[in-house]
Amino acid sequence: MSITADQLALFIGTLSVAILSPGPGVIAVSQSAFALGRRRALPYGWGLAVGASVWCIFALLGLTVIFRALPWTYVALKILGGAYLVWIAFKMWRHAADPLPDPAESSRGMGFFGGMMLNLSNPKPALFYSAVLLSIFPVLLSAGDKLAIYATAISVELAFYTALASLMALPWLRRRYYAAKFWIDRAAGLAIGLLGLSLILRH
């Protein structure tokens, strides 16, 4: 493999920071755990994890082919991906003090397929994964590299949503989570913003 353990560790850290900030999937899994317990919330969380990881596959399969055929797309995607990360960071920072809204739908009936479709309905993770992959790993990746990256991504996603569904079923932790939302968003926004700037400015 051409990728290093340090690169994989950075990938794990970046992905963890990105999914830590509350979003629709996090809110839905949290509310499901609050209302129905860990057992009912876990399948939905696993579906969200698999749905997000599918976008990682698309990013991995498409990058090498496109860059070989059209080298200029590498620079363009770096700039677009970096700008997108900076935009995400700005939104995280700006809305850090906003309260968490209630999910639009009831927690009933949430299952693996529903969670997967929620993340597949939003193509933005594809751009996010592309930007992160570009900023951390070499341009040309072997099949083994891609398999290692995907295995890392799905492991992080599954671990996060499993932990979220398990921990958010505890009422005392729910209160602490809401209380820490401001600092979670600010820290995540700063880290992702720096990554986006480095992607734009790095030669």
PDB file of N, CA, C and O in Angstrom, residues 122-147:
ATOM      1  N   ASN A 122     -28.683  12.792   0.050  1.00  0.00           N
ATOM      2  CA  ASN A 122     -27.894  14.018   0.104  1.00  0.00           C
ATOM      3  C   ASN A 122     -26.514  13.756  -0.500  1.00  0.00           C
ATOM      4  O   ASN A 122     -25.687  13.081   0.115  1.00  0.00           O
ATOM      5  N   PRO A 123     -26.230  14.269  -1.707  1.00  0.00           N
ATOM      6  CA  PRO A 123     -24.944  13.987  -2.357  1.00  0.00           C
ATOM      7  C   PRO A 123     -23.773  14.773  -1.797  1.00  0.00           C
ATOM      8  O   PRO A 123     -22.635  14.567  -2.222  1.00  0.00           O
ATOM      9  N   LYS A 124     -24.011  15.672  -0.852  1.00  0.00           N
ATOM     10  CA  LYS A 124     -22.913  16.486  -0.334  1.00  0.00           C
ATOM     11  C   LYS A 124     -21.781  15.668   0.289  1.00  0.00           C
ATOM     12  O   LYS A 124     -20.613  16.056   0.188  1.00  0.00           O
ATOM     13  N   PRO A 125     -22.069  14.507   0.948  1.00  0.00           N
ATOM     14  CA  PRO A 125     -20.950  13.721   1.472  1.00  0.00           C
ATOM     15  C   PRO A 125     -19.960  13.274   0.413  1.00  0.00           C
ATOM     16  O   PRO A 125     -18.785  13.051   0.728  1.00  0.00           O
ATOM     17  N   ALA A 126     -20.402  13.139  -0.842  1.00  0.00           N
ATOM     18  CA  ALA A 126     -19.473  12.749  -1.905  1.00  0.00           C
ATOM     19  C   ALA A 126     -18.405  13.819  -2.091  1.00  0.00           C
ATOM     20  O   ALA A 126     -17.211  13.513  -2.223  1.00  0.00           O
ATOM     21  N   LEU A 127     -18.826  15.088  -2.107  1.00  0.00           N
ATOM     22  CA  LEU A 127     -17.874  16.182  -2.238  1.00  0.00           C
ATOM     23  C   LEU A 127     -17.000  16.282  -0.994  1.00  0.00           C
ATOM     24  O   LEU A 127     -15.796  16.537  -1.080  1.00  0.00           O
ATOM     25  N   PHE A 128     -17.602  16.054   0.162  1.00  0.00           N
ATOM     26  CA  PHE A 128     -16.830  16.092   1.397  1.00  0.00           C
ATOM     27  C   PHE A 128     -15.749  15.014   1.388  1.00  0.00           C
ATOM     28  O   PHE A 128     -14.579  15.286   1.670  1.00  0.00           O
ATOM     29  N   TYR A 129     -16.139  13.787   1.062  1.00  0.00           N
ATOM     30  CA  TYR A 129     -15.164  12.700   1.020  1.00  0.00           C
ATOM     31  C   TYR A 129     -14.084  12.976  -0.021  1.00  0.00           C
ATOM     32  O   TYR A 129     -12.897  12.732   0.216  1.00  0.00           O
ATOM     33  N   SER A 130     -14.484  13.487  -1.180  1.00  0.00           N
ATOM     34  CA  SER A 130     -13.500  13.799  -2.215  1.00  0.00           C
ATOM     35  C   SER A 130     -12.488  14.817  -1.713  1.00  0.00           C
ATOM     36  O   SER A 130     -11.277  14.679  -1.920  1.00  0.00           O
ATOM     37  N   ALA A 131     -12.994  15.857  -1.047  1.00  0.00           N
ATOM     38  CA  ALA A 131     -12.108  16.906  -0.534  1.00  0.00           C
ATOM     39  C   ALA A 131     -11.153  16.352   0.513  1.00  0.00           C
ATOM     40  O   ALA A 131      -9.950  16.645   0.501  1.00  0.00           O
ATOM     41  N   VAL A 132     -11.667  15.538   1.405  1.00  0.00           N
ATOM     42  CA  VAL A 132     -10.828  14.974   2.469  1.00  0.00           C
ATOM     43  C   VAL A 132      -9.801  14.005   1.892  1.00  0.00           C
ATOM     44  O   VAL A 132      -8.628  14.023   2.276  1.00  0.00           O
ATOM     45  N   LEU A 133     -10.219  13.169   0.947  1.00  0.00           N
ATOM     46  CA  LEU A 133      -9.291  12.224   0.338  1.00  0.00           C
ATOM     47  C   LEU A 133      -8.170  12.953  -0.387  1.00  0.00           C
ATOM     48  O   LEU A 133      -7.003  12.561  -0.320  1.00  0.00           O
ATOM     49  N   LEU A 134      -8.514  14.030  -1.092  1.00  0.00           N
ATOM     50  CA  LEU A 134      -7.516  14.807  -1.814  1.00  0.00           C
ATOM     51  C   LEU A 134      -6.508  15.459  -0.871  1.00  0.00           C
ATOM     52  O   LEU A 134      -5.336  15.587  -1.202  1.00  0.00           O
ATOM     53  N   SER A 135      -6.983  15.887   0.271  1.00  0.00           N
ATOM     54  CA  SER A 135      -6.116  16.629   1.182  1.00  0.00           C
ATOM     55  C   SER A 135      -5.195  15.727   1.993  1.00  0.00           C
ATOM     56  O   SER A 135      -4.199  16.190   2.545  1.00  0.00           O
ATOM     57  N   ILE A 136      -5.497  14.428   2.052  1.00  0.00           N
ATOM     58  CA  ILE A 136      -4.742  13.527   2.931  1.00  0.00           C
ATOM     59  C   ILE A 136      -3.938  12.490   2.156  1.00  0.00           C
ATOM     60  O   ILE A 136      -2.768  12.234   2.481  1.00  0.00           O
ATOM     61  N   PHE A 137      -4.526  11.903   1.108  1.00  0.00           N
ATOM     62  CA  PHE A 137      -3.910  10.755   0.448  1.00  0.00           C
ATOM     63  C   PHE A 137      -3.319  11.132  -0.909  1.00  0.00           C
ATOM     64  O   PHE A 137      -3.656  12.179  -1.472  1.00  0.00           O
ATOM     65  N   PRO A 138      -2.425  10.270  -1.468  1.00  0.00           N
ATOM     66  CA  PRO A 138      -1.885  10.509  -2.812  1.00  0.00           C
ATOM     67  C   PRO A 138      -2.991  10.513  -3.866  1.00  0.00           C
ATOM     68  O   PRO A 138      -4.085   9.975  -3.649  1.00  0.00           O
ATOM     69  N   VAL A 139      -2.693  11.113  -5.003  1.00  0.00           N
ATOM     70  CA  VAL A 139      -3.689  11.201  -6.076  1.00  0.00           C
ATOM     71  C   VAL A 139      -4.029   9.816  -6.614  1.00  0.00           C
ATOM     72  O   VAL A 139      -5.193   9.483  -6.803  1.00  0.00           O
ATOM     73  N   LEU A 140      -2.999   9.023  -6.881  1.00  0.00           N
ATOM     74  CA  LEU A 140      -3.205   7.686  -7.442  1.00  0.00           C
ATOM     75  C   LEU A 140      -3.196   6.655  -6.315  1.00  0.00           C
ATOM     76  O   LEU A 140      -2.209   6.526  -5.584  1.00  0.00           O
ATOM     77  N   LEU A 141      -4.281   5.934  -6.195  1.00  0.00           N
ATOM     78  CA  LEU A 141      -4.433   4.943  -5.135  1.00  0.00           C
ATOM     79  C   LEU A 141      -4.613   3.555  -5.733  1.00  0.00           C
ATOM     80  O   LEU A 141      -5.328   3.387  -6.718  1.00  0.00           O
ATOM     81  N   SER A 142      -3.972   2.568  -5.129  1.00  0.00           N
ATOM     82  CA  SER A 142      -4.143   1.189  -5.574  1.00  0.00           C
ATOM     83  C   SER A 142      -5.456   0.635  -5.041  1.00  0.00           C
ATOM     84  O   SER A 142      -6.116   1.243  -4.188  1.00  0.00           O
ATOM     85  N   ALA A 143      -5.820  -0.544  -5.537  1.00  0.00           N
ATOM     86  CA  ALA A 143      -7.047  -1.190  -5.055  1.00  0.00           C
ATOM     87  C   ALA A 143      -6.950  -1.476  -3.554  1.00  0.00           C
ATOM     88  O   ALA A 143      -7.931  -1.330  -2.819  1.00  0.00           O
ATOM     89  N   GLY A 144      -5.771  -1.873  -3.115  1.00  0.00           N
ATOM     90  CA  GLY A 144      -5.575  -2.115  -1.692  1.00  0.00           C
ATOM     91  C   GLY A 144      -5.721  -0.857  -0.859  1.00  0.00           C
ATOM     92  O   GLY A 144      -6.279  -0.882   0.243  1.00  0.00           O
ATOM     93  N   ASP A 145      -5.210   0.270  -1.395  1.00  0.00           N
ATOM     94  CA  ASP A 145      -5.355   1.552  -0.708  1.00  0.00           C
ATOM     95  C   ASP A 145      -6.826   1.916  -0.551  1.00  0.00           C
ATOM     96  O   ASP A 145      -7.277   2.329   0.526  1.00  0.00           O
ATOM     97  N   LYS A 146      -7.568   1.775  -1.648  1.00  0.00           N
ATOM     98  CA  LYS A 146      -8.984   2.136  -1.618  1.00  0.00           C
ATOM     99  C   LYS A 146      -9.754   1.251  -0.661  1.00  0.00           C
ATOM    100  O   LYS A 146     -10.643   1.733   0.070  1.00  0.00           O
ATOM    101  N   LEU A 147      -9.421  -0.031  -0.634  1.00  0.00           N
ATOM    102  CA  LEU A 147     -10.097  -0.942   0.281  1.00  0.00           C
ATOM    103  C   LEU A 147      -9.808  -0.553   1.733  1.00  0.00           C
ATOM    104  O   LEU A 147     -10.710  -0.564   2.580  1.00  0.00           O
TER     105      LEU A 147
END
